[in-house]
Amino acid sequence: MGKATPLKASYRFWAAAIVLLAFGLRLLDASHRSLWFDEAIEYLTASTSLAHLPAAIISLNYQPPLFSFLLHGWLLAGIHPLWLRYLPLILSLFTLLGMMQLTRVVASRRAALLAGLITAVLPTDLYYAQDLGEYSLLVCCLTWSLFFLYLACDHNRWRDWLLWMLFSLLAVYAHYGAAIVVAPLALLTLGGHGWQRRWTAVRRQLAVMGLALMVSWPLFVYFLPFQIRRVSETAFAYTLAAPLHEARLLASGVADALAYQLIGWPISAVPRWTVSLTLGVAVLLWLWRGRRVEKRPFIWFLAVYLFYFLLVRQGLYLGFGMRYGLIFTPFFILIAALLLAELWLAKKAVAAALLGLLLALSLYATPHPTLSQLFRRAPAWSPTEQMEPVFRYWRQQARPEQPTFVYYGAVPAFRYYLQYYQMELPAFQPSPYVECTAVLRTPTCQTYNLFYSRWVRSLTAEEQVADLAQTMGGAPEQFWLIFAHVHQGEDEALVTLLQSRYQIEDHFRSHGADVYLFTRK
């Protein structure tokens, strides 16, 4: 093998430095948060036996099964919170590597380093690298899918077509939203090959697309029919408005998606106008230098976004921005890196200033508790449901004769910490959402005198008090009540109503979680 050129050696050095920076930022405060509701649901689903795992995914999850199966294997090595979060952290690092590879083949090594640096500090990528869920897996698979699609379109090799199919399938098996990217790009590139009379490419792409459809049948036949309830309620419930109004929604949707990813808006409370300004600068850059930049990423993004916009407007996808817009993460990073790399050639100082502004915005909006306090004197991104301190307090203070009622939003995380502290005994039920009522008592329920609330979000406070008494087999003289993941002050309403019959003997609060000890008056 020949010796590396100075340019290649420099690229490898800076690429390695960016990866180390990304790893450090993703590891920072990784164990600061307790596992919250969604993460605990993921854990309890994946901890089900392999035979019962598909049924658990259908009953507890609205997304495809890939992450649950991946986490099921990951749990074989342990259930420590930091170990659990290493899974999305590693996937996030593979996203960064994929973004650098994609940007390098589209443009240059300089653009690849810029893409890597943007990815390393991107607030949403940092947040989901520490969140036990499918979003880090989704963005990772979509990034590599785009990379191999780009190679396949350029070189028409079987290897690239098959790897594009593989990562596209993995993305769809991770999150249904991935199909919003995969489907229009497949049709767009297939049509382009036909228009250019590249018939070999057409045949190969059709072959892998047909194979992908066959491999996808478990999703459409087994999982999706049971999971489509949430979307089916709003499907085709909306009609398109006047063209000018739709055009405004189209533009604001892009801004919302970018605002969440770049500054964590509205969670981080960083002003949205900062993103509008950034978007305006990007448009000006495109008008000035865009003709010199590779056009395909822009065309691909527009095709995907138009498809996404129509789905949202027809009620077939859940909304603009927030986590629903994470499917655009690879496009945003790629386009930003391409424009900055092109500007670097013409106006280096301006490009450096814009890059600095982009990085400063990302760091200012960081989800880390440590950096959030340092940069903006604000708490970390929600949700921060600190169940573990509440659980430890209950464990130390509760006596065996005192029953404990765990409110529905606290049940998943409470059960995780029962298992983490090796307190949960083998259950009678294979379902991860074990019932603990006056009628149905598992060994764990009996040992610790536990009662688990059913999902009561739709009930009034009066109805919830009645449900509490029914679950516990009557109104006890004294009991513990544990809250987390509450909705619109429902805990306060319930506590206020209970105080007409009970007095509060003890109360411990951690961020987003509470435990009360009530004694009858």
Coordinates of C-alpha atoms in Angstrom, one line a residue:
M1 CA 0.0 0.0 0.0
G2 CA 1.2 3.5 -0.8
K3 CA 1.8 6.2 1.8
A4 CA -1.0 8.5 2.6
T5 CA -0.8 12.0 1.1
P6 CA -0.6 15.0 3.4
L7 CA -4.2 15.9 2.5
K8 CA -5.5 12.4 3.4
A9 CA -3.5 12.3 6.6
S10 CA -4.9 15.7 7.6
Y11 CA -8.4 14.6 6.8
R12 CA -8.0 11.5 9.0
F13 CA -6.6 13.5 11.9
W14 CA -9.5 16.0 11.9
A15 CA -12.1 13.3 11.3
A16 CA -10.8 11.4 14.3
A17 CA -10.8 14.6 16.4
I18 CA -14.4 15.2 15.4
V19 CA -15.4 11.7 16.3
L20 CA -13.8 12.0 19.7
L21 CA -15.5 15.4 20.2
A22 CA -18.9 13.8 19.3
F23 CA -18.3 10.9 21.6
G24 CA -17.4 13.2 24.5
L25 CA -20.5 15.3 24.0
R26 CA -22.8 12.3 23.7
L27 CA -21.3 10.8 26.9
L28 CA -21.6 14.0 28.9
D29 CA -24.5 13.7 31.4
A30 CA -25.6 10.5 29.8
S31 CA -26.6 9.1 33.2
H32 CA -27.9 12.3 34.6
R33 CA -31.6 11.6 33.8
S34 CA -33.6 8.8 35.2
L35 CA -35.2 6.5 32.6
W36 CA -38.5 8.3 31.7
F37 CA -41.8 6.9 30.5
D38 CA -41.0 6.2 26.9
E39 CA -37.6 4.8 27.6
A40 CA -39.0 2.5 30.3
I41 CA -41.7 1.3 27.8
E42 CA -38.9 0.4 25.4
Y43 CA -37.0 -1.4 28.1
L44 CA -40.0 -3.4 29.3
T45 CA -41.0 -4.3 25.8
A46 CA -37.5 -5.5 24.9
S47 CA -37.1 -7.4 28.2
T48 CA -40.0 -9.6 27.3
S49 CA -39.1 -13.2 26.3
L50 CA -38.3 -13.6 22.6
A51 CA -41.5 -15.6 22.0
H52 CA -43.7 -12.9 23.4
L53 CA -41.7 -9.9 22.0
P54 CA -43.8 -9.4 18.8
A55 CA -47.0 -9.3 20.8
A56 CA -45.5 -6.9 23.3
I57 CA -44.4 -4.6 20.5
I58 CA -47.9 -4.5 19.0
S59 CA -49.6 -3.8 22.4
L60 CA -47.1 -1.2 23.7
N61 CA -45.5 0.4 20.7
Y62 CA -46.6 2.4 17.7
Q63 CA -43.4 1.7 15.7
P64 CA -41.8 -1.2 13.9
P65 CA -40.0 -4.0 15.7
L66 CA -36.3 -3.5 14.8
F67 CA -35.2 -1.4 17.8
S68 CA -37.0 -3.7 20.3
F69 CA -35.3 -6.7 18.9
L70 CA -31.9 -4.9 18.9
L71 CA -32.5 -3.8 22.5
H72 CA -33.5 -7.3 23.5
G73 CA -30.1 -8.6 22.5
W74 CA -28.4 -5.5 24.1
L75 CA -30.0 -6.4 27.4
L76 CA -28.1 -9.6 27.6
A77 CA -25.1 -7.6 28.7
G78 CA -26.9 -5.7 31.5
I79 CA -29.6 -3.2 32.4
H80 CA -27.6 -0.3 33.9
P81 CA -29.0 3.0 32.6
L82 CA -25.7 4.1 31.2
W83 CA -25.3 0.7 29.4
L84 CA -28.8 1.1 28.0
R85 CA -28.1 4.5 26.6
Y86 CA -24.8 3.4 25.1
L87 CA -26.9 1.7 22.3
P88 CA -28.4 5.0 20.9
L89 CA -25.0 6.7 21.6
I90 CA -23.1 4.2 19.4
L91 CA -25.8 4.5 16.7
S92 CA -25.4 8.3 16.8
L93 CA -21.7 7.9 16.2
F94 CA -22.4 5.7 13.1
T95 CA -24.7 8.5 11.9
L96 CA -21.8 10.9 12.1
L97 CA -19.5 8.6 10.2
G98 CA -22.2 8.1 7.6
M99 CA -22.7 11.8 7.2
M100 CA -19.0 12.3 6.6
Q101 CA -18.9 9.5 4.1
L102 CA -22.0 10.8 2.3
T103 CA -20.8 14.4 2.1
R104 CA -17.3 13.3 1.0
V105 CA -18.7 11.4 -2.0
V106 CA -21.1 14.2 -2.9
A107 CA -18.6 17.0 -2.6
S108 CA -15.2 16.9 -0.9
R109 CA -13.2 16.1 2.2
R110 CA -13.6 19.7 3.5
A111 CA -17.4 19.4 3.2
A112 CA -17.2 16.0 5.0
L113 CA -15.4 17.6 7.9
L114 CA -17.9 20.4 8.0
A115 CA -20.8 17.8 8.0
G116 CA -19.1 15.9 10.8
L117 CA -18.6 19.0 12.9
I118 CA -22.3 20.0 12.5
T119 CA -23.4 16.5 13.4
A120 CA -21.1 16.4 16.4
V121 CA -22.9 19.3 18.1
L122 CA -26.4 19.1 16.6
P123 CA -28.7 19.4 19.6
T124 CA -31.3 16.8 18.5
D125 CA -28.6 14.3 17.7
L126 CA -27.1 14.8 21.1
Y127 CA -30.4 14.4 22.8
Y128 CA -31.5 11.2 21.0
A129 CA -28.0 9.8 21.4
Q130 CA -28.9 9.7 25.1
D131 CA -32.5 8.6 24.7
L132 CA -33.4 4.9 24.7
G133 CA -35.6 4.9 21.6
E134 CA -35.7 4.2 17.9
Y135 CA -34.8 7.8 16.7
S136 CA -31.1 7.4 16.8
L137 CA -31.4 4.1 14.8
L138 CA -33.8 5.8 12.3
V139 CA -31.4 8.7 11.5
C140 CA -28.4 6.3 11.3
C141 CA -30.1 4.0 8.8
L142 CA -31.5 6.8 6.7
T143 CA -28.0 8.4 6.5
W144 CA -26.4 5.2 5.2
S145 CA -29.4 4.6 2.9
L146 CA -28.8 7.9 1.3
F147 CA -25.0 7.2 1.0
F148 CA -25.5 3.9 -0.8
L149 CA -28.3 5.4 -3.0
Y150 CA -25.9 8.1 -4.1
L151 CA -23.2 5.5 -4.9
A152 CA -25.7 3.2 -6.7
C153 CA -27.0 6.1 -8.9
D154 CA -23.4 7.0 -9.8
H155 CA -21.8 3.6 -10.3
N156 CA -24.7 1.2 -10.8
R157 CA -23.0 -1.6 -8.9
W158 CA -25.0 -4.5 -7.4
R159 CA -23.3 -4.1 -4.1
D160 CA -24.4 -0.5 -3.7
W161 CA -28.0 -1.3 -4.8
L162 CA -28.2 -4.1 -2.3
L163 CA -26.8 -2.1 0.5
W164 CA -29.2 0.8 -0.3
M165 CA -32.0 -1.8 -0.1
L166 CA -30.7 -3.1 3.2
F167 CA -30.4 0.2 5.0
S168 CA -33.7 1.4 3.6
L169 CA -35.3 -1.7 5.0
L170 CA -33.6 -1.2 8.3
A171 CA -34.8 2.4 8.4
V172 CA -38.4 1.4 7.7
Y173 CA -38.2 -1.4 10.3
A174 CA -36.9 1.1 12.8
H175 CA -39.6 3.8 12.2
Y176 CA -42.5 4.0 9.8
G177 CA -41.6 7.7 9.0
A178 CA -38.5 6.4 7.1
A179 CA -40.9 5.3 4.3
I180 CA -41.5 9.1 3.7
V181 CA -37.9 9.3 2.6
V182 CA -37.3 5.9 1.0
A183 CA -40.4 5.7 -1.2
P184 CA -40.2 9.1 -3.1
L185 CA -36.5 8.8 -3.5
A186 CA -36.9 5.3 -4.9
L187 CA -39.5 6.5 -7.5
L188 CA -37.6 9.7 -8.3
T189 CA -34.3 7.9 -9.0
L190 CA -36.0 5.1 -10.9
G191 CA -37.8 7.7 -13.1
G192 CA -34.5 9.5 -13.6
H193 CA -32.8 6.4 -14.8
G194 CA -35.6 5.7 -17.2
W195 CA -35.5 9.2 -18.5
Q196 CA -31.8 8.9 -19.1
R197 CA -32.3 5.4 -20.7
R198 CA -30.1 3.7 -18.2
W199 CA -31.9 0.5 -18.5
T200 CA -29.4 -1.6 -16.6
A201 CA -29.8 0.7 -13.6
V202 CA -33.6 0.5 -14.0
R203 CA -33.6 -3.3 -14.0
R204 CA -31.3 -3.5 -10.9
Q205 CA -33.2 -1.0 -9.0
L206 CA -36.5 -2.7 -9.8
A207 CA -35.0 -6.0 -8.7
V208 CA -33.9 -4.7 -5.3
M209 CA -37.2 -2.8 -4.8
G210 CA -39.1 -6.0 -5.4
L211 CA -37.0 -7.9 -3.0
A212 CA -37.5 -5.1 -0.4
L213 CA -41.2 -5.3 -0.7
M214 CA -41.1 -9.0 -0.2
V215 CA -39.0 -8.6 2.9
S216 CA -41.3 -5.9 4.2
W217 CA -44.4 -8.1 4.3
P218 CA -44.3 -8.8 8.1
L219 CA -44.6 -5.1 8.7
F220 CA -47.7 -4.7 6.5
V221 CA -49.3 -8.1 7.4
Y222 CA -48.5 -8.5 11.1
F223 CA -47.4 -5.2 12.8
L224 CA -49.0 -2.3 11.0
P225 CA -52.6 -3.4 11.0
F226 CA -52.6 -3.4 14.8
Q227 CA -50.5 -0.2 15.2
I228 CA -52.3 2.1 12.8
R229 CA -54.9 3.2 15.3
R230 CA -53.4 6.6 16.1
V231 CA -53.1 7.6 12.4
S232 CA -56.5 6.2 11.4
E233 CA -58.3 8.6 13.6
T234 CA -57.0 11.6 11.7
A235 CA -56.6 10.1 8.2
F236 CA -58.1 12.4 5.5
A237 CA -59.7 14.6 8.2
Y238 CA -58.2 17.8 6.7
T239 CA -58.7 19.5 3.3
L240 CA -56.1 21.6 1.5
A241 CA -56.7 25.4 1.9
A242 CA -56.0 28.2 -0.6
P243 CA -52.6 27.9 -2.4
L244 CA -51.1 31.0 -0.7
H245 CA -52.0 29.5 2.8
E246 CA -50.5 26.1 1.8
A247 CA -47.4 27.8 0.6
R248 CA -47.0 29.5 4.0
L249 CA -47.5 26.2 5.7
L250 CA -44.9 24.7 3.4
A251 CA -42.3 27.2 4.4
S252 CA -43.1 27.3 8.1
G253 CA -43.0 23.5 8.2
V254 CA -39.4 23.6 7.0
A255 CA -38.6 26.3 9.5
D256 CA -40.2 24.2 12.3
A257 CA -38.3 21.1 11.4
L258 CA -35.0 23.0 11.2
A259 CA -35.7 25.0 14.4
Y260 CA -36.1 21.8 16.4
Q261 CA -33.0 20.2 15.1
L262 CA -30.7 23.3 15.2
I263 CA -31.8 25.0 18.4
G264 CA -34.3 22.5 20.0
W265 CA -37.2 24.9 19.6
P266 CA -39.6 25.1 21.4
I267 CA -38.1 22.8 24.1
S268 CA -34.9 24.8 24.6
A269 CA -36.7 28.2 24.6
V270 CA -34.1 29.6 22.2
P271 CA -35.8 32.2 20.0
R272 CA -37.2 30.8 16.8
W273 CA -36.1 33.9 14.8
T274 CA -32.5 32.7 15.0
V275 CA -33.4 29.8 12.8
S276 CA -35.5 32.0 10.4
L277 CA -32.4 34.2 10.1
T278 CA -30.2 31.1 9.5
L279 CA -32.6 29.8 6.9
G280 CA -32.7 33.2 5.1
V281 CA -28.9 33.2 5.0
A282 CA -28.9 29.7 3.5
V283 CA -31.3 30.9 0.8
L284 CA -29.1 33.8 0.0
L285 CA -26.1 31.5 -0.2
W286 CA -28.0 29.3 -2.6
L287 CA -28.9 32.2 -4.8
W288 CA -25.2 33.3 -4.8
R289 CA -23.2 30.1 -5.0
G290 CA -25.9 27.4 -5.4
R291 CA -25.2 26.9 -9.1
R292 CA -21.8 25.5 -8.3
V293 CA -23.1 23.0 -5.7
E294 CA -24.2 19.4 -6.5
K295 CA -28.0 19.7 -7.2
R296 CA -29.2 16.2 -6.3
P297 CA -29.3 16.7 -2.5
F298 CA -31.6 19.7 -3.0
I299 CA -33.8 17.9 -5.5
W300 CA -34.1 14.9 -3.3
F301 CA -34.9 17.0 -0.2
L302 CA -37.6 18.9 -2.1
A303 CA -39.2 15.7 -3.4
V304 CA -39.2 14.1 0.1
Y305 CA -40.5 17.3 1.8
L306 CA -43.4 17.7 -0.6
F307 CA -44.4 14.1 0.0
Y308 CA -44.1 14.6 3.7
F309 CA -46.1 17.9 3.5
L310 CA -49.0 16.2 1.7
L311 CA -49.1 13.4 4.2
V312 CA -49.2 15.7 7.1
R313 CA -51.9 17.9 5.6
Q314 CA -54.0 14.8 4.9
G315 CA -53.7 13.6 8.5
L316 CA -51.5 10.6 7.5
Y317 CA -48.5 11.7 9.5
L318 CA -48.4 13.2 12.9
G319 CA -47.1 16.7 12.3
F320 CA -44.5 19.2 11.4
G321 CA -41.3 19.7 13.3
M322 CA -40.3 18.1 16.6
R323 CA -39.2 14.4 16.4
Y324 CA -41.4 13.8 13.4
G325 CA -39.0 15.9 11.3
L326 CA -35.9 13.9 12.3
I327 CA -36.2 12.1 8.9
F328 CA -34.8 15.3 7.4
T329 CA -31.6 15.4 9.6
P330 CA -29.3 13.9 6.9
F331 CA -30.6 16.4 4.4
F332 CA -30.2 19.5 6.6
I333 CA -26.6 18.5 7.6
L334 CA -25.6 17.6 4.0
I335 CA -27.0 20.8 2.5
A336 CA -25.5 23.0 5.2
A337 CA -22.1 21.4 4.7
L338 CA -22.3 21.8 0.9
L339 CA -23.1 25.5 1.0
L340 CA -20.5 26.2 3.6
A341 CA -17.8 24.3 1.7
E342 CA -18.6 26.2 -1.5
L343 CA -18.6 29.5 0.3
W344 CA -15.2 28.5 1.9
L345 CA -13.7 28.6 -1.5
A346 CA -14.9 32.1 -2.3
K347 CA -15.1 33.9 1.1
K348 CA -13.3 31.9 3.8
A349 CA -13.8 34.5 6.5
V350 CA -17.6 34.7 5.8
A351 CA -17.8 30.9 5.8
A352 CA -15.9 30.6 9.1
A353 CA -18.2 33.2 10.7
L354 CA -21.3 31.4 9.5
L355 CA -19.9 28.0 10.7
G356 CA -19.1 29.6 14.1
L357 CA -22.7 31.0 14.3
L358 CA -24.1 27.6 13.5
L359 CA -22.0 25.9 16.1
A360 CA -22.7 28.6 18.7
L361 CA -26.4 28.2 18.2
S362 CA -26.2 24.4 18.6
L363 CA -24.1 24.6 21.7
Y364 CA -26.3 27.3 23.2
A365 CA -29.3 25.1 22.7
T366 CA -27.6 22.0 24.0
P367 CA -29.8 19.5 25.9
H368 CA -27.0 18.7 28.4
P369 CA -27.8 19.8 32.0
T370 CA -24.2 20.9 32.6
L371 CA -23.9 22.9 29.4
S372 CA -27.4 24.2 29.6
Q373 CA -26.7 25.8 32.9
L374 CA -23.4 27.1 31.7
F375 CA -24.6 28.7 28.4
R376 CA -28.2 29.8 29.1
R377 CA -28.8 29.3 32.8
A378 CA -31.7 27.0 31.9
P379 CA -32.6 23.4 32.8
A380 CA -32.0 20.6 30.4
W381 CA -34.5 19.6 27.8
S382 CA -37.6 17.9 29.0
P383 CA -38.7 15.2 29.6
T384 CA -36.7 15.0 32.8
E385 CA -38.7 12.7 35.0
Q386 CA -36.4 11.9 37.8
M387 CA -38.0 8.7 38.9
E388 CA -34.9 7.1 40.5
P389 CA -34.6 9.5 43.5
V390 CA -38.3 9.1 44.1
F391 CA -38.0 5.3 43.9
R392 CA -35.1 5.3 46.3
Y393 CA -37.0 7.5 48.8
W394 CA -40.0 5.2 48.6
R395 CA -37.8 2.2 49.0
Q396 CA -36.2 3.6 52.2
Q397 CA -39.4 5.0 53.8
A398 CA -42.3 2.6 52.9
R399 CA -43.2 -0.1 55.3
P400 CA -44.6 -3.5 54.2
E401 CA -48.0 -2.8 55.7
Q402 CA -48.4 0.4 53.8
P403 CA -49.9 -0.1 50.3
T404 CA -48.4 1.8 47.4
F405 CA -50.5 3.1 44.5
V406 CA -48.3 3.8 41.4
Y407 CA -50.1 6.2 39.0
Y408 CA -50.3 5.1 35.4
G409 CA -47.6 7.5 34.1
A410 CA -45.1 6.2 36.7
V411 CA -45.7 2.5 36.2
P412 CA -43.2 1.7 33.4
A413 CA -40.2 3.6 35.0
F414 CA -41.2 2.3 38.5
R415 CA -41.1 -1.3 37.2
Y416 CA -37.7 -0.7 35.5
Y417 CA -36.2 0.4 38.8
L418 CA -37.8 -2.5 40.6
Q419 CA -35.8 -4.7 38.2
Y420 CA -32.7 -2.6 38.3
Y421 CA -32.6 -2.9 42.1
Q422 CA -33.4 -6.6 41.8
M423 CA -36.7 -6.2 43.7
E424 CA -39.1 -7.6 41.1
L425 CA -39.9 -11.3 41.4
P426 CA -41.0 -13.5 38.4
A427 CA -44.4 -12.5 37.2
F428 CA -47.4 -14.6 36.3
Q429 CA -47.9 -12.6 33.1
P430 CA -45.6 -12.5 30.1
S431 CA -46.8 -9.0 29.2
P432 CA -44.3 -6.2 30.2
Y433 CA -47.3 -4.1 31.6
V434 CA -47.9 -6.3 34.6
E435 CA -51.2 -5.6 36.5
C436 CA -51.2 -5.1 40.2
T437 CA -54.8 -4.9 41.5
A438 CA -56.8 -6.1 44.5
V439 CA -57.9 -9.0 42.3
L440 CA -54.7 -9.8 40.2
R441 CA -51.7 -10.1 42.5
T442 CA -48.2 -11.1 41.2
P443 CA -45.5 -12.2 43.7
T444 CA -44.0 -8.7 43.4
C445 CA -47.3 -7.0 44.1
Q446 CA -47.8 -9.1 47.2
T447 CA -44.3 -8.7 48.6
Y448 CA -44.2 -4.9 48.3
N449 CA -48.0 -4.3 48.7
L450 CA -48.1 -2.6 45.2
F451 CA -51.1 -1.5 43.1
Y452 CA -50.7 -0.2 39.6
S453 CA -53.0 2.2 38.0
R454 CA -54.5 1.5 34.6
W455 CA -54.4 4.2 31.9
V456 CA -56.8 6.9 33.3
R457 CA -55.8 10.0 31.4
S458 CA -59.3 10.4 30.0
L459 CA -61.0 10.2 33.5
T460 CA -61.9 13.2 35.7
A461 CA -60.2 13.6 39.1
E462 CA -63.4 12.2 40.8
E463 CA -63.4 9.2 38.5
Q464 CA -59.6 8.6 39.2
V465 CA -60.2 8.6 42.9
A466 CA -62.9 6.0 42.4
D467 CA -60.6 4.0 40.2
L468 CA -57.9 4.2 42.8
A469 CA -60.2 2.7 45.5
Q470 CA -61.4 0.0 43.1
T471 CA -57.8 -1.0 42.2
M472 CA -56.8 -1.2 45.8
G473 CA -60.0 -3.0 46.9
G474 CA -61.3 -0.1 49.0
A475 CA -60.1 3.1 50.5
P476 CA -57.1 2.4 52.7
E477 CA -56.3 4.1 56.0
Q478 CA -52.8 5.0 54.8
F479 CA -51.1 4.6 51.4
W480 CA -48.2 5.9 49.3
L481 CA -49.0 7.5 45.9
I482 CA -46.3 7.8 43.2
F483 CA -46.6 10.2 40.3
A484 CA -44.5 10.7 37.1
H485 CA -45.3 11.5 33.4
V486 CA -48.4 13.5 34.4
H487 CA -50.5 15.3 32.0
Q488 CA -51.7 18.9 32.4
G489 CA -51.7 19.1 36.2
E490 CA -53.7 15.9 36.7
D491 CA -51.5 15.0 39.7
E492 CA -52.4 18.3 41.4
A493 CA -56.1 17.8 40.8
L494 CA -56.0 14.3 42.2
V495 CA -54.0 15.3 45.3
T496 CA -56.4 18.2 46.0
L497 CA -59.4 15.9 45.8
L498 CA -57.7 13.3 48.1
Q499 CA -57.0 16.0 50.7
S500 CA -60.7 16.3 51.4
R501 CA -60.4 12.8 53.0
Y502 CA -56.7 12.4 53.7
Q503 CA -53.8 14.4 55.1
I504 CA -50.3 14.4 53.6
E505 CA -47.9 12.8 56.1
D506 CA -44.9 12.8 53.8
H507 CA -44.0 14.2 50.4
F508 CA -40.8 13.9 48.4
R509 CA -40.4 15.6 45.0
S510 CA -37.8 15.2 42.3
H511 CA -38.0 16.9 38.9
G512 CA -41.1 15.5 37.1
A513 CA -41.8 12.9 39.8
D514 CA -43.4 12.8 43.3
V515 CA -44.2 10.4 46.1
Y516 CA -46.8 11.2 48.8
L517 CA -47.8 9.4 51.9
F518 CA -51.5 9.9 52.7
T519 CA -53.2 9.1 56.0
R520 CA -57.0 9.2 56.5
K521 CA -58.3 12.1 58.5

